[in-house]
Amino acid sequence: MKKGSALLLISTLFLVASCNHNDPSLESHQNTTPSSRVEAAKVTFAKTEITVEEESQTLLAFETNRPGLVTFTSSDESVAVVSKEGVVLAKKAGDTTIKASVEEANATLTLHVIPAKGETAIVAPSILYLDTKSKQPVSIDAKLLQDGKENPSAIFTYEVADDTVASVDTNGVITPIKSGNTIITIRSDNISIDILADVYDEAIHTPKEFTTFLTTGQAKYDAKGAPNYRAYLANDLDFKDTVYEGYNTADDRVDATAFSAELNGRFHAIRNITFTQNENPQSLFGQCVGSKVYDLAFLNVTYTSEKAGGLAWKAAKKWATVSTAASFENIYLEANIENQWGGLIPTFYGNDMTNVVAKLSSKDGVSYDTIRGLATNAYNWDQGILQNVIVYSSCGAITPIGHSEYINGRELDVSSLHCTESVTEAAYWGITSLDASRWNLSPTACPSLITE
């Protein structure tokens, strides 16, 4: 049964009222102040928890001193999606977290979507993460909702599509078996839903575990360069009191030994990494061959060496198949530099970079050398891909690539590489090219990845 609701406008300046016809108490107003451009950004929701019916539309009630600049995201878009104006469309019964972001300010509310009256639905998380290293089982939190109320006596059955990846018992407890993913079907009261069990080799919880992953994640690739080791971040990591170690050779430096694994950041952040002067060259990863790193923010990374690489010392399609090029996607790097020798990747052998933003600054506000936006040396190898790569430098002149060569008659296409000393320009490229559900976007600020 299709549900709808009218959107109310009770302010002459801003959209402010909740218009869920199922909960009139959500109506409120949004305040702004004349000095909002002077104050630090603020955003708050009128409520921290609301309940709506399936297929209804709700205009969220919130307050901010940056009108028109707030972005909204839903942690589970299969349950509900939210527009740039803050209008929530409830898609199916379940729970999701709605996040409002403006500059450095964030606010969250829990959205409960219940079945429309007279309907029944099973509610469960759309995806569950597991890992084979800990072998930790995960219980499915399933509920049967009837007319918006939970049936505590409901009986569920569970079925796994691929029992070589994970098993599920009669109580809904999933046990990981091997890396991969499979569908779990939950049934009750003649209805069913599917959820995804995503099984990794490892879940990373601490800086020490991340260091171990980097060192043991070296050379874990097959003859064609395909990664066969998967890990995900379970939470943010802070290296403030911990040494960051990539692959260290005998002379104690982050070097170009092959790194080939999959790392799913799950939109978490890794903070406060500092390299020492003795480590030269420097990079967050070594030489990436057939690796995959995505949905991850690196905040407050400090490079002191003359030869400072950004994400990787080398990223190579050169030694891998076309389908297994090293790739970086949805990555944000915020780095302090004393001498940027190599940009994001000092030697770029035609790997893939999509939706990558770097914000570079220095302690004294100037650069010691011309900053390379992408690389000192870039080569097109089997058509490497650059898509929505933005490098913003607040500390001096910036050059996209120090040196570029043709390979097999083709030169690297840099039309989607944007390097600039203007934060407004960086913001423009972000707004016109990045997905607002994954990035904090403002006309006056460098784009930043939305982290949990």
Short mmCIF file of N, CA and C in Angstrom, two decimals, residues 156-286:
data_model
loop_
_atom_site.label_atom_id
_atom_site.label_comp_id
_atom_site.label_asym_id
_atom_site.label_seq_id
_atom_site.Cartn_x
_atom_site.Cartn_y
_atom_site.Cartn_z
N PHE A 156 11.56 -17.90 13.75
CA PHE A 156 12.29 -17.65 12.51
C PHE A 156 13.03 -18.91 12.06
N THR A 157 13.18 -19.04 10.75
CA THR A 157 14.06 -20.05 10.18
C THR A 157 15.12 -19.34 9.34
N TYR A 158 16.29 -19.96 9.23
CA TYR A 158 17.41 -19.32 8.56
C TYR A 158 18.02 -20.29 7.54
N GLU A 159 18.41 -19.72 6.40
CA GLU A 159 19.00 -20.54 5.34
C GLU A 159 20.16 -19.77 4.71
N VAL A 160 21.29 -20.45 4.50
CA VAL A 160 22.46 -19.81 3.91
C VAL A 160 22.61 -20.27 2.47
N ALA A 161 22.92 -19.33 1.58
CA ALA A 161 23.05 -19.67 0.15
C ALA A 161 24.33 -20.43 -0.14
N ASP A 162 25.44 -20.05 0.50
CA ASP A 162 26.73 -20.70 0.26
C ASP A 162 27.32 -21.12 1.60
N ASP A 163 27.17 -22.39 1.94
CA ASP A 163 27.63 -22.85 3.25
C ASP A 163 29.13 -23.10 3.31
N THR A 164 29.85 -22.81 2.22
CA THR A 164 31.32 -22.87 2.29
C THR A 164 31.89 -21.55 2.80
N VAL A 165 31.09 -20.48 2.75
CA VAL A 165 31.52 -19.17 3.25
C VAL A 165 31.15 -18.98 4.71
N ALA A 166 29.94 -19.36 5.07
CA ALA A 166 29.48 -19.22 6.44
C ALA A 166 28.36 -20.21 6.70
N SER A 167 28.16 -20.53 7.97
CA SER A 167 27.05 -21.38 8.36
C SER A 167 26.12 -20.59 9.27
N VAL A 168 24.87 -21.02 9.34
CA VAL A 168 23.91 -20.37 10.23
C VAL A 168 23.10 -21.46 10.93
N ASP A 169 22.93 -21.33 12.25
CA ASP A 169 22.19 -22.36 12.98
C ASP A 169 20.73 -21.96 13.15
N THR A 170 20.00 -22.78 13.87
CA THR A 170 18.55 -22.56 14.01
C THR A 170 18.23 -21.34 14.87
N ASN A 171 19.22 -20.82 15.61
CA ASN A 171 19.03 -19.62 16.43
C ASN A 171 19.48 -18.34 15.72
N GLY A 172 19.88 -18.46 14.46
CA GLY A 172 20.32 -17.29 13.71
C GLY A 172 21.73 -16.85 14.03
N VAL A 173 22.57 -17.77 14.47
CA VAL A 173 23.97 -17.47 14.76
C VAL A 173 24.81 -17.84 13.53
N ILE A 174 25.49 -16.83 12.97
CA ILE A 174 26.32 -17.04 11.77
C ILE A 174 27.76 -17.29 12.20
N THR A 175 28.37 -18.32 11.65
CA THR A 175 29.78 -18.64 11.93
C THR A 175 30.57 -18.51 10.64
N PRO A 176 31.65 -17.69 10.62
CA PRO A 176 32.44 -17.52 9.40
C PRO A 176 33.27 -18.77 9.10
N ILE A 177 33.43 -19.08 7.81
CA ILE A 177 34.22 -20.24 7.39
C ILE A 177 35.38 -19.82 6.50
N LYS A 178 35.10 -19.01 5.47
CA LYS A 178 36.17 -18.54 4.59
C LYS A 178 35.80 -17.17 4.04
N SER A 179 36.79 -16.45 3.54
CA SER A 179 36.57 -15.11 3.00
C SER A 179 35.63 -15.16 1.80
N GLY A 180 34.69 -14.24 1.78
CA GLY A 180 33.71 -14.17 0.70
C GLY A 180 32.41 -13.60 1.25
N ASN A 181 31.36 -13.69 0.50
CA ASN A 181 30.06 -13.25 1.01
C ASN A 181 28.96 -14.17 0.53
N THR A 182 27.92 -14.20 1.32
CA THR A 182 26.80 -15.07 0.99
C THR A 182 25.51 -14.45 1.53
N ILE A 183 24.39 -14.93 1.02
CA ILE A 183 23.09 -14.43 1.42
C ILE A 183 22.48 -15.34 2.49
N ILE A 184 21.97 -14.70 3.55
CA ILE A 184 21.21 -15.42 4.58
C ILE A 184 19.73 -15.05 4.40
N THR A 185 18.89 -16.06 4.22
CA THR A 185 17.45 -15.84 4.08
C THR A 185 16.76 -16.12 5.41
N ILE A 186 15.98 -15.14 5.87
CA ILE A 186 15.24 -15.27 7.13
C ILE A 186 13.75 -15.36 6.79
N ARG A 187 13.07 -16.34 7.38
CA ARG A 187 11.65 -16.54 7.10
C ARG A 187 10.84 -16.59 8.40
N SER A 188 9.64 -16.04 8.34
CA SER A 188 8.69 -16.11 9.45
C SER A 188 7.34 -15.64 8.95
N ASP A 189 6.29 -16.30 9.41
CA ASP A 189 4.92 -15.88 9.09
C ASP A 189 4.71 -15.72 7.58
N ASN A 190 5.24 -16.66 6.80
CA ASN A 190 5.08 -16.71 5.34
C ASN A 190 5.72 -15.53 4.60
N ILE A 191 6.63 -14.80 5.27
CA ILE A 191 7.38 -13.75 4.58
C ILE A 191 8.87 -14.00 4.81
N SER A 192 9.69 -13.37 4.01
CA SER A 192 11.14 -13.58 4.12
C SER A 192 11.90 -12.33 3.72
N ILE A 193 13.12 -12.22 4.20
CA ILE A 193 14.05 -11.18 3.75
C ILE A 193 15.43 -11.80 3.59
N ASP A 194 16.27 -11.16 2.79
CA ASP A 194 17.65 -11.59 2.59
C ASP A 194 18.59 -10.57 3.21
N ILE A 195 19.61 -11.04 3.92
CA ILE A 195 20.66 -10.17 4.41
C ILE A 195 22.00 -10.70 3.92
N LEU A 196 23.01 -9.85 3.92
CA LEU A 196 24.33 -10.23 3.41
C LEU A 196 25.27 -10.54 4.57
N ALA A 197 25.90 -11.67 4.52
CA ALA A 197 26.99 -12.01 5.44
C ALA A 197 28.31 -11.80 4.69
N ASP A 198 29.06 -10.76 5.05
CA ASP A 198 30.32 -10.43 4.38
C ASP A 198 31.47 -10.91 5.26
N VAL A 199 32.18 -11.92 4.79
CA VAL A 199 33.22 -12.57 5.59
C VAL A 199 34.61 -12.16 5.09
N TYR A 200 35.43 -11.65 6.00
CA TYR A 200 36.79 -11.22 5.69
C TYR A 200 37.79 -12.15 6.36
N ASP A 201 39.05 -12.01 5.95
CA ASP A 201 40.10 -12.78 6.62
C ASP A 201 40.41 -12.21 8.00
N GLU A 202 40.17 -10.89 8.16
CA GLU A 202 40.58 -10.25 9.40
C GLU A 202 39.74 -9.00 9.67
N ALA A 203 39.46 -8.77 10.95
CA ALA A 203 38.86 -7.51 11.40
C ALA A 203 39.91 -6.77 12.21
N ILE A 204 40.13 -5.50 11.87
CA ILE A 204 41.19 -4.72 12.51
C ILE A 204 40.58 -3.77 13.53
N HIS A 205 41.03 -3.89 14.80
CA HIS A 205 40.47 -3.09 15.89
C HIS A 205 41.46 -2.10 16.48
N THR A 206 42.76 -2.36 16.38
CA THR A 206 43.77 -1.54 17.06
C THR A 206 44.90 -1.16 16.10
N PRO A 207 45.67 -0.10 16.43
CA PRO A 207 46.84 0.24 15.62
C PRO A 207 47.83 -0.93 15.49
N LYS A 208 48.01 -1.69 16.56
CA LYS A 208 48.93 -2.83 16.50
C LYS A 208 48.44 -3.86 15.49
N GLU A 209 47.15 -4.12 15.49
CA GLU A 209 46.60 -5.07 14.51
C GLU A 209 46.76 -4.56 13.09
N PHE A 210 46.64 -3.23 12.92
CA PHE A 210 46.81 -2.66 11.59
C PHE A 210 48.25 -2.82 11.12
N THR A 211 49.21 -2.60 12.01
CA THR A 211 50.61 -2.79 11.67
C THR A 211 50.88 -4.24 11.26
N THR A 212 50.33 -5.17 12.01
CA THR A 212 50.50 -6.58 11.68
C THR A 212 49.88 -6.90 10.33
N PHE A 213 48.73 -6.32 10.06
CA PHE A 213 48.08 -6.52 8.76
C PHE A 213 48.96 -6.02 7.64
N LEU A 214 49.59 -4.85 7.81
CA LEU A 214 50.45 -4.31 6.76
C LEU A 214 51.65 -5.22 6.50
N THR A 215 52.26 -5.73 7.56
CA THR A 215 53.46 -6.54 7.37
C THR A 215 53.13 -7.93 6.85
N THR A 216 52.06 -8.54 7.36
CA THR A 216 51.70 -9.87 6.87
C THR A 216 50.88 -9.79 5.59
N GLY A 217 50.38 -8.60 5.26
CA GLY A 217 49.61 -8.43 4.03
C GLY A 217 50.50 -8.25 2.82
N GLN A 218 51.83 -8.29 3.03
CA GLN A 218 52.74 -8.16 1.91
C GLN A 218 52.72 -9.42 1.05
N ALA A 219 52.77 -9.22 -0.23
CA ALA A 219 52.94 -10.31 -1.20
C ALA A 219 51.86 -11.38 -1.12
N LYS A 220 50.71 -11.03 -0.59
CA LYS A 220 49.62 -12.00 -0.55
C LYS A 220 48.79 -11.89 -1.83
N TYR A 221 49.40 -12.22 -2.93
CA TYR A 221 48.71 -12.12 -4.22
C TYR A 221 49.12 -13.30 -5.09
N ASP A 222 48.26 -13.62 -6.04
CA ASP A 222 48.58 -14.75 -6.91
C ASP A 222 49.47 -14.29 -8.07
N ALA A 223 49.72 -15.17 -9.00
CA ALA A 223 50.66 -14.86 -10.08
C ALA A 223 50.20 -13.71 -10.96
N LYS A 224 48.92 -13.42 -10.99
CA LYS A 224 48.40 -12.33 -11.81
C LYS A 224 48.18 -11.04 -11.02
N GLY A 225 48.55 -11.05 -9.77
CA GLY A 225 48.43 -9.83 -8.98
C GLY A 225 47.07 -9.67 -8.31
N ALA A 226 46.25 -10.72 -8.25
CA ALA A 226 44.94 -10.60 -7.64
C ALA A 226 45.05 -10.75 -6.13
N PRO A 227 44.51 -9.82 -5.36
CA PRO A 227 44.59 -9.93 -3.90
C PRO A 227 43.75 -11.10 -3.39
N ASN A 228 44.27 -11.83 -2.43
CA ASN A 228 43.51 -12.94 -1.86
C ASN A 228 43.47 -12.85 -0.34
N TYR A 229 43.63 -11.64 0.19
CA TYR A 229 43.54 -11.43 1.63
C TYR A 229 42.70 -10.19 1.87
N ARG A 230 41.62 -10.33 2.65
CA ARG A 230 40.67 -9.24 2.85
C ARG A 230 40.61 -8.87 4.33
N ALA A 231 40.57 -7.57 4.60
CA ALA A 231 40.43 -7.10 5.97
C ALA A 231 39.52 -5.88 5.99
N TYR A 232 38.92 -5.61 7.16
CA TYR A 232 38.10 -4.41 7.29
C TYR A 232 38.39 -3.76 8.64
N LEU A 233 38.18 -2.44 8.69
CA LEU A 233 38.33 -1.71 9.95
C LEU A 233 37.04 -1.83 10.75
N ALA A 234 37.18 -2.25 12.00
CA ALA A 234 36.01 -2.37 12.86
C ALA A 234 35.68 -1.04 13.53
N ASN A 235 36.65 -0.11 13.55
CA ASN A 235 36.47 1.18 14.22
C ASN A 235 37.58 2.13 13.78
N ASP A 236 37.53 3.38 14.24
CA ASP A 236 38.60 4.32 13.97
C ASP A 236 39.88 3.87 14.67
N LEU A 237 41.03 4.28 14.12
CA LEU A 237 42.33 3.97 14.73
C LEU A 237 43.08 5.27 15.00
N ASP A 238 43.71 5.37 16.17
CA ASP A 238 44.48 6.56 16.54
C ASP A 238 45.91 6.14 16.86
N PHE A 239 46.87 6.64 16.06
CA PHE A 239 48.27 6.30 16.23
C PHE A 239 49.02 7.33 17.07
N LYS A 240 48.31 8.11 17.85
CA LYS A 240 48.93 9.18 18.62
C LYS A 240 50.08 8.67 19.49
N ASP A 241 49.91 7.54 20.13
CA ASP A 241 50.93 7.00 21.02
C ASP A 241 51.51 5.69 20.49
N THR A 242 51.36 5.48 19.18
CA THR A 242 51.82 4.23 18.57
C THR A 242 52.58 4.52 17.29
N VAL A 243 53.65 3.79 17.06
CA VAL A 243 54.43 3.96 15.84
C VAL A 243 53.71 3.31 14.68
N TYR A 244 53.57 4.05 13.58
CA TYR A 244 52.97 3.49 12.37
C TYR A 244 54.05 2.75 11.60
N GLU A 245 53.81 1.49 11.32
CA GLU A 245 54.79 0.71 10.57
C GLU A 245 54.13 0.09 9.35
N GLY A 246 54.68 0.43 8.20
CA GLY A 246 54.30 -0.29 7.00
C GLY A 246 55.24 -1.47 6.90
N TYR A 247 55.71 -1.77 5.72
CA TYR A 247 56.70 -2.82 5.59
C TYR A 247 58.08 -2.21 5.79
N ASN A 248 58.78 -2.61 6.83
CA ASN A 248 60.09 -2.05 7.14
C ASN A 248 61.19 -3.00 6.69
N THR A 249 62.11 -2.49 5.88
CA THR A 249 63.26 -3.27 5.45
C THR A 249 64.34 -3.16 6.51
N ALA A 250 65.51 -3.71 6.22
CA ALA A 250 66.59 -3.75 7.20
C ALA A 250 67.02 -2.36 7.66
N ASP A 251 66.90 -1.35 6.77
CA ASP A 251 67.30 0.00 7.17
C ASP A 251 66.12 0.81 7.69
N ASP A 252 65.06 0.10 8.12
CA ASP A 252 63.94 0.71 8.83
C ASP A 252 63.27 1.82 8.03
N ARG A 253 62.74 1.50 6.89
CA ARG A 253 62.01 2.48 6.11
C ARG A 253 60.80 1.82 5.46
N VAL A 254 59.80 2.61 5.22
CA VAL A 254 58.64 2.11 4.51
C VAL A 254 59.03 2.03 3.04
N ASP A 255 59.12 0.84 2.52
CA ASP A 255 59.76 0.64 1.23
C ASP A 255 58.79 0.09 0.20
N ALA A 256 59.32 -0.28 -0.93
CA ALA A 256 58.51 -0.65 -2.09
C ALA A 256 58.28 -2.14 -2.20
N THR A 257 58.25 -2.85 -1.08
CA THR A 257 57.91 -4.26 -1.13
C THR A 257 56.41 -4.40 -1.37
N ALA A 258 56.04 -5.39 -2.16
CA ALA A 258 54.66 -5.48 -2.64
C ALA A 258 53.65 -5.61 -1.51
N PHE A 259 52.59 -4.82 -1.60
CA PHE A 259 51.43 -4.94 -0.74
C PHE A 259 50.25 -5.27 -1.63
N SER A 260 49.60 -6.39 -1.37
CA SER A 260 48.47 -6.77 -2.19
C SER A 260 47.41 -7.41 -1.31
N ALA A 261 46.45 -6.62 -0.94
CA ALA A 261 45.35 -7.10 -0.11
C ALA A 261 44.18 -6.15 -0.30
N GLU A 262 43.02 -6.54 0.21
CA GLU A 262 41.85 -5.68 0.17
C GLU A 262 41.62 -5.11 1.57
N LEU A 263 41.48 -3.80 1.66
CA LEU A 263 41.20 -3.15 2.93
C LEU A 263 39.94 -2.30 2.78
N ASN A 264 38.89 -2.69 3.50
CA ASN A 264 37.63 -1.96 3.52
C ASN A 264 37.62 -1.10 4.78
N GLY A 265 37.74 0.22 4.61
CA GLY A 265 37.77 1.11 5.76
C GLY A 265 36.42 1.30 6.42
N ARG A 266 35.34 0.93 5.74
CA ARG A 266 33.97 1.08 6.24
C ARG A 266 33.71 2.51 6.72
N PHE A 267 34.32 3.47 6.04
CA PHE A 267 34.16 4.89 6.32
C PHE A 267 34.60 5.26 7.74
N HIS A 268 35.66 4.59 8.19
CA HIS A 268 36.32 4.97 9.43
C HIS A 268 37.52 5.86 9.12
N ALA A 269 38.18 6.36 10.17
CA ALA A 269 39.33 7.24 10.02
C ALA A 269 40.53 6.67 10.75
N ILE A 270 41.72 6.85 10.16
CA ILE A 270 43.00 6.53 10.80
C ILE A 270 43.69 7.86 11.07
N ARG A 271 44.03 8.13 12.33
CA ARG A 271 44.50 9.45 12.74
C ARG A 271 45.93 9.44 13.29
N ASN A 272 46.56 10.62 13.17
CA ASN A 272 47.80 10.95 13.88
C ASN A 272 48.96 10.00 13.57
N ILE A 273 49.27 9.92 12.29
CA ILE A 273 50.43 9.15 11.84
C ILE A 273 51.58 10.12 11.57
N THR A 274 52.75 9.86 12.18
CA THR A 274 53.92 10.71 11.97
C THR A 274 55.09 9.84 11.54
N PHE A 275 55.68 10.19 10.40
CA PHE A 275 56.89 9.53 9.95
C PHE A 275 58.10 10.29 10.47
N THR A 276 59.19 9.59 10.73
CA THR A 276 60.40 10.24 11.21
C THR A 276 61.33 10.56 10.04
N GLN A 277 62.30 11.43 10.30
CA GLN A 277 63.25 11.82 9.28
C GLN A 277 64.07 10.63 8.77
N ASN A 278 64.24 9.62 9.61
CA ASN A 278 65.08 8.47 9.24
C ASN A 278 64.39 7.54 8.24
N GLU A 279 63.08 7.65 8.15
CA GLU A 279 62.37 6.79 7.21
C GLU A 279 62.25 7.50 5.87
N ASN A 280 62.92 6.96 4.86
CA ASN A 280 63.01 7.65 3.58
C ASN A 280 63.21 6.61 2.48
N PRO A 281 62.29 6.39 1.59
CA PRO A 281 61.06 7.16 1.35
C PRO A 281 59.95 6.84 2.36
N GLN A 282 58.87 7.61 2.30
CA GLN A 282 57.77 7.43 3.23
C GLN A 282 56.45 7.31 2.47
N SER A 283 55.58 6.42 2.94
CA SER A 283 54.26 6.26 2.35
C SER A 283 53.37 5.53 3.33
N LEU A 284 52.06 5.62 3.13
CA LEU A 284 51.14 4.90 3.99
C LEU A 284 51.14 3.41 3.69
N PHE A 285 51.41 3.07 2.44
CA PHE A 285 51.57 1.67 2.04
C PHE A 285 52.86 1.58 1.23
N GLY A 286 53.34 0.39 0.98
CA GLY A 286 54.55 0.23 0.18
C GLY A 286 54.21 0.25 -1.29
#
